[in-house]
Amino acid sequence: MVILFIIFFLITARKTNQAYVKSLMLTNTAILGEERERAHSNIMEMIANNTSHNIVLETILLNLEKQQPQMLTSIMLLDNGGRHLNHMAAPSLPAFYNKAIDGLEIGAKIGSCGAATFTGSRVIAHDILNHPNWIDYKNTS
C-alpha cells in the first residue's frame, strides 16, 4: 500500500511540476512579447518625433541586446560607391573596434559585416578569434 501511495505521489508531483513549468514558460513568453511591443512603440514614437537616426538606431540595438544578452550588435551603412561599410551604431562594442571597422571594404571573407553585405546572407561568427573571416584582423604584434 505504501508503494502505491509513493507511486501516486510521484506521478502527481510530476504532473504538477510540468504544469508549473509550462505556466512559467507562457508567462515568460507573454512578458517578452510585451517588452518587444513597448520597444517597438518607443521606436515608432522616436521616428514620429524626428529623433536623430543615430539615437533611433542605437535604441534598436540596445533593445535587441536586452532581449538577447549574449549578442553584441552593430549597424553599418554601405557607402554610395557600394564598396565600403561605414559605422552607424554599435552601443556595446568598444570604440577601438568601431574605429577599426569603419570604412571596411566588403568581400566574401572580410569580417562578418563585409561578408554579409557582399554575399547578401547572414554571417554569424560565434568566435571571431578563430573564425576564418577574421584571420587577417588578428593582432600579430
PDB file of C-alpha atoms in Angstrom:
ATOM      1  CA  MET A   1       0.000   0.000   0.000  1.00  0.00           C
ATOM      2  CA  VAL A   2       2.877   2.372   0.847  1.00  0.00           C
ATOM      3  CA  ILE A   3       4.482   1.678  -2.545  1.00  0.00           C
ATOM      4  CA  LEU A   4       1.227   2.554  -4.352  1.00  0.00           C
ATOM      5  CA  PHE A   5       0.996   5.776  -2.354  1.00  0.00           C
ATOM      6  CA  ILE A   6       4.576   6.719  -3.251  1.00  0.00           C
ATOM      7  CA  ILE A   7       3.954   5.992  -6.946  1.00  0.00           C
ATOM      8  CA  PHE A   8       0.731   8.044  -6.852  1.00  0.00           C
ATOM      9  CA  PHE A   9       2.567  10.877  -5.089  1.00  0.00           C
ATOM     10  CA  LEU A  10       5.413  10.873  -7.639  1.00  0.00           C
ATOM     11  CA  ILE A  11       3.026  10.895 -10.609  1.00  0.00           C
ATOM     12  CA  THR A  12       1.003  13.734  -9.086  1.00  0.00           C
ATOM     13  CA  ALA A  13       4.140  15.713  -8.257  1.00  0.00           C
ATOM     14  CA  ARG A  14       5.487  15.249 -11.780  1.00  0.00           C
ATOM     15  CA  LYS A  15       2.238  16.449 -13.388  1.00  0.00           C
ATOM     16  CA  THR A  16       2.117  19.429 -11.045  1.00  0.00           C
ATOM     17  CA  ASN A  17       5.746  20.276 -11.875  1.00  0.00           C
ATOM     18  CA  GLN A  18       5.085  20.023 -15.627  1.00  0.00           C
ATOM     19  CA  ALA A  19       2.070  22.318 -15.317  1.00  0.00           C
ATOM     20  CA  TYR A  20       4.126  24.785 -13.273  1.00  0.00           C
ATOM     21  CA  VAL A  21       6.963  24.805 -15.825  1.00  0.00           C
ATOM     22  CA  LYS A  22       4.501  25.287 -18.695  1.00  0.00           C
ATOM     23  CA  SER A  23       2.866  28.165 -16.821  1.00  0.00           C
ATOM     24  CA  LEU A  24       6.263  29.809 -16.248  1.00  0.00           C
ATOM     25  CA  MET A  25       7.157  29.460 -19.922  1.00  0.00           C
ATOM     26  CA  LEU A  26       3.848  31.019 -21.026  1.00  0.00           C
ATOM     27  CA  THR A  27       4.297  33.873 -18.565  1.00  0.00           C
ATOM     28  CA  ASN A  28       7.864  34.480 -19.764  1.00  0.00           C
ATOM     29  CA  THR A  29       6.728  34.468 -23.409  1.00  0.00           C
ATOM     30  CA  ALA A  30       3.981  36.985 -22.604  1.00  0.00           C
ATOM     31  CA  ILE A  31       6.410  39.261 -20.761  1.00  0.00           C
ATOM     32  CA  LEU A  32       8.910  39.149 -23.651  1.00  0.00           C
ATOM     33  CA  GLY A  33       6.114  39.937 -26.092  1.00  0.00           C
ATOM     34  CA  GLU A  34       5.054  42.939 -24.024  1.00  0.00           C
ATOM     35  CA  GLU A  35       8.659  44.161 -23.827  1.00  0.00           C
ATOM     36  CA  ARG A  36       9.034  43.871 -27.609  1.00  0.00           C
ATOM     37  CA  GLU A  37       5.775  45.749 -28.135  1.00  0.00           C
ATOM     38  CA  ARG A  38       6.880  48.544 -25.778  1.00  0.00           C
ATOM     39  CA  ALA A  39      10.241  48.771 -27.534  1.00  0.00           C
ATOM     40  CA  HIS A  40       8.542  48.878 -30.946  1.00  0.00           C
ATOM     41  CA  SER A  41       6.143  51.615 -29.794  1.00  0.00           C
ATOM     42  CA  ASN A  42       9.067  53.596 -28.376  1.00  0.00           C
ATOM     43  CA  ILE A  43      10.960  53.370 -31.671  1.00  0.00           C
ATOM     44  CA  MET A  44       7.902  54.413 -33.669  1.00  0.00           C
ATOM     45  CA  GLU A  45       7.383  57.379 -31.336  1.00  0.00           C
ATOM     46  CA  MET A  46      11.022  58.383 -31.748  1.00  0.00           C
ATOM     47  CA  ILE A  47      10.659  58.282 -35.533  1.00  0.00           C
ATOM     48  CA  ALA A  48       7.406  60.291 -35.402  1.00  0.00           C
ATOM     49  CA  ASN A  49       9.189  62.899 -33.257  1.00  0.00           C
ATOM     50  CA  ASN A  50      12.074  63.184 -35.753  1.00  0.00           C
ATOM     51  CA  THR A  51      14.615  61.860 -33.256  1.00  0.00           C
ATOM     52  CA  SER A  52      18.126  61.669 -34.675  1.00  0.00           C
ATOM     53  CA  HIS A  53      18.576  58.500 -36.736  1.00  0.00           C
ATOM     54  CA  ASN A  54      21.731  57.680 -34.740  1.00  0.00           C
ATOM     55  CA  ILE A  55      19.741  57.655 -31.488  1.00  0.00           C
ATOM     56  CA  VAL A  56      16.972  55.560 -33.081  1.00  0.00           C
ATOM     57  CA  LEU A  57      19.493  53.021 -34.395  1.00  0.00           C
ATOM     58  CA  GLU A  58      21.294  52.788 -31.053  1.00  0.00           C
ATOM     59  CA  THR A  59      17.968  52.317 -29.261  1.00  0.00           C
ATOM     60  CA  ILE A  60      17.025  49.499 -31.639  1.00  0.00           C
ATOM     61  CA  LEU A  61      20.344  47.770 -30.965  1.00  0.00           C
ATOM     62  CA  LEU A  62      20.111  48.237 -27.197  1.00  0.00           C
ATOM     63  CA  ASN A  63      16.640  46.687 -27.271  1.00  0.00           C
ATOM     64  CA  LEU A  64      17.968  43.696 -29.221  1.00  0.00           C
ATOM     65  CA  GLU A  65      20.843  43.255 -26.791  1.00  0.00           C
ATOM     66  CA  LYS A  66      18.447  43.456 -23.851  1.00  0.00           C
ATOM     67  CA  GLN A  67      16.343  40.659 -25.356  1.00  0.00           C
ATOM     68  CA  GLN A  68      19.428  38.588 -26.240  1.00  0.00           C
ATOM     69  CA  PRO A  69      22.155  39.476 -23.716  1.00  0.00           C
ATOM     70  CA  GLN A  70      24.746  37.235 -25.399  1.00  0.00           C
ATOM     71  CA  MET A  71      24.610  39.404 -28.541  1.00  0.00           C
ATOM     72  CA  LEU A  72      26.729  42.425 -29.382  1.00  0.00           C
ATOM     73  CA  THR A  73      25.108  44.276 -32.264  1.00  0.00           C
ATOM     74  CA  SER A  74      26.054  46.866 -34.852  1.00  0.00           C
ATOM     75  CA  ILE A  75      24.550  48.636 -37.834  1.00  0.00           C
ATOM     76  CA  MET A  76      26.733  49.687 -40.731  1.00  0.00           C
ATOM     77  CA  LEU A  77      25.766  51.597 -43.877  1.00  0.00           C
ATOM     78  CA  LEU A  78      27.043  50.819 -47.358  1.00  0.00           C
ATOM     79  CA  ASP A  79      28.667  53.869 -48.926  1.00  0.00           C
ATOM     80  CA  ASN A  80      27.457  55.437 -52.177  1.00  0.00           C
ATOM     81  CA  GLY A  81      30.110  53.576 -54.148  1.00  0.00           C
ATOM     82  CA  GLY A  82      28.812  50.266 -52.832  1.00  0.00           C
ATOM     83  CA  ARG A  83      32.276  49.086 -51.730  1.00  0.00           C
ATOM     84  CA  HIS A  84      32.741  50.147 -48.108  1.00  0.00           C
ATOM     85  CA  LEU A  85      30.771  49.976 -44.871  1.00  0.00           C
ATOM     86  CA  ASN A  86      30.549  52.949 -42.567  1.00  0.00           C
ATOM     87  CA  HIS A  87      29.867  52.646 -38.835  1.00  0.00           C
ATOM     88  CA  MET A  88      26.399  53.869 -37.841  1.00  0.00           C
ATOM     89  CA  ALA A  89      25.674  52.360 -34.403  1.00  0.00           C
ATOM     90  CA  ALA A  90      27.182  49.784 -32.065  1.00  0.00           C
ATOM     91  CA  PRO A  91      26.424  50.795 -28.485  1.00  0.00           C
ATOM     92  CA  SER A  92      28.108  47.841 -26.781  1.00  0.00           C
ATOM     93  CA  LEU A  93      31.164  47.365 -28.957  1.00  0.00           C
ATOM     94  CA  PRO A  94      34.409  49.077 -27.933  1.00  0.00           C
ATOM     95  CA  ALA A  95      35.342  52.341 -29.629  1.00  0.00           C
ATOM     96  CA  PHE A  96      38.639  50.909 -30.966  1.00  0.00           C
ATOM     97  CA  TYR A  97      36.691  48.138 -32.728  1.00  0.00           C
ATOM     98  CA  ASN A  98      34.164  50.556 -34.243  1.00  0.00           C
ATOM     99  CA  LYS A  99      37.010  52.749 -35.453  1.00  0.00           C
ATOM    100  CA  ALA A 100      38.855  49.757 -36.951  1.00  0.00           C
ATOM    101  CA  ILE A 101      35.878  48.558 -38.995  1.00  0.00           C
ATOM    102  CA  ASP A 102      34.665  51.988 -40.127  1.00  0.00           C
ATOM    103  CA  GLY A 103      35.238  52.153 -43.876  1.00  0.00           C
ATOM    104  CA  LEU A 104      35.596  48.358 -44.125  1.00  0.00           C
ATOM    105  CA  GLU A 105      35.726  47.135 -47.716  1.00  0.00           C
ATOM    106  CA  ILE A 106      33.141  44.450 -48.430  1.00  0.00           C
ATOM    107  CA  GLY A 107      34.173  40.992 -49.614  1.00  0.00           C
ATOM    108  CA  ALA A 108      33.359  37.295 -49.250  1.00  0.00           C
ATOM    109  CA  LYS A 109      35.919  36.717 -46.462  1.00  0.00           C
ATOM    110  CA  ILE A 110      36.141  40.182 -44.901  1.00  0.00           C
ATOM    111  CA  GLY A 111      34.881  40.048 -41.328  1.00  0.00           C
ATOM    112  CA  SER A 112      31.228  39.377 -40.631  1.00  0.00           C
ATOM    113  CA  CYS A 113      29.670  42.613 -41.857  1.00  0.00           C
ATOM    114  CA  GLY A 114      31.769  42.797 -45.024  1.00  0.00           C
ATOM    115  CA  ALA A 115      30.978  39.190 -45.899  1.00  0.00           C
ATOM    116  CA  ALA A 116      27.256  39.562 -45.121  1.00  0.00           C
ATOM    117  CA  THR A 117      26.987  42.642 -47.312  1.00  0.00           C
ATOM    118  CA  PHE A 118      28.954  41.016 -50.121  1.00  0.00           C
ATOM    119  CA  THR A 119      27.004  37.744 -50.113  1.00  0.00           C
ATOM    120  CA  GLY A 120      23.612  39.095 -49.103  1.00  0.00           C
ATOM    121  CA  SER A 121      23.398  36.409 -46.408  1.00  0.00           C
ATOM    122  CA  ARG A 122      23.637  36.470 -42.639  1.00  0.00           C
ATOM    123  CA  VAL A 123      27.125  35.756 -41.318  1.00  0.00           C
ATOM    124  CA  ILE A 124      27.497  34.769 -37.682  1.00  0.00           C
ATOM    125  CA  ALA A 125      30.920  34.497 -36.101  1.00  0.00           C
ATOM    126  CA  HIS A 126      30.470  32.857 -32.716  1.00  0.00           C
ATOM    127  CA  ASP A 127      34.191  33.238 -32.031  1.00  0.00           C
ATOM    128  CA  ILE A 128      35.910  35.964 -34.051  1.00  0.00           C
ATOM    129  CA  LEU A 129      39.309  34.911 -32.732  1.00  0.00           C
ATOM    130  CA  ASN A 130      39.005  31.638 -34.657  1.00  0.00           C
ATOM    131  CA  HIS A 131      36.539  32.441 -37.457  1.00  0.00           C
ATOM    132  CA  PRO A 132      38.197  32.295 -40.907  1.00  0.00           C
ATOM    133  CA  ASN A 133      36.767  35.691 -41.948  1.00  0.00           C
ATOM    134  CA  TRP A 134      38.697  37.338 -39.113  1.00  0.00           C
ATOM    135  CA  ILE A 135      42.161  35.807 -39.632  1.00  0.00           C
ATOM    136  CA  ASP A 136      43.520  38.933 -41.371  1.00  0.00           C
ATOM    137  CA  TYR A 137      42.442  41.095 -38.416  1.00  0.00           C
ATOM    138  CA  LYS A 138      44.336  39.301 -35.657  1.00  0.00           C
ATOM    139  CA  ASN A 139      46.896  41.425 -33.875  1.00  0.00           C
ATOM    140  CA  THR A 140      50.235  39.954 -34.919  1.00  0.00           C
ATOM    141  CA  SER A 141      52.421  42.171 -32.743  1.00  0.00           C
TER     142      SER A 141
END
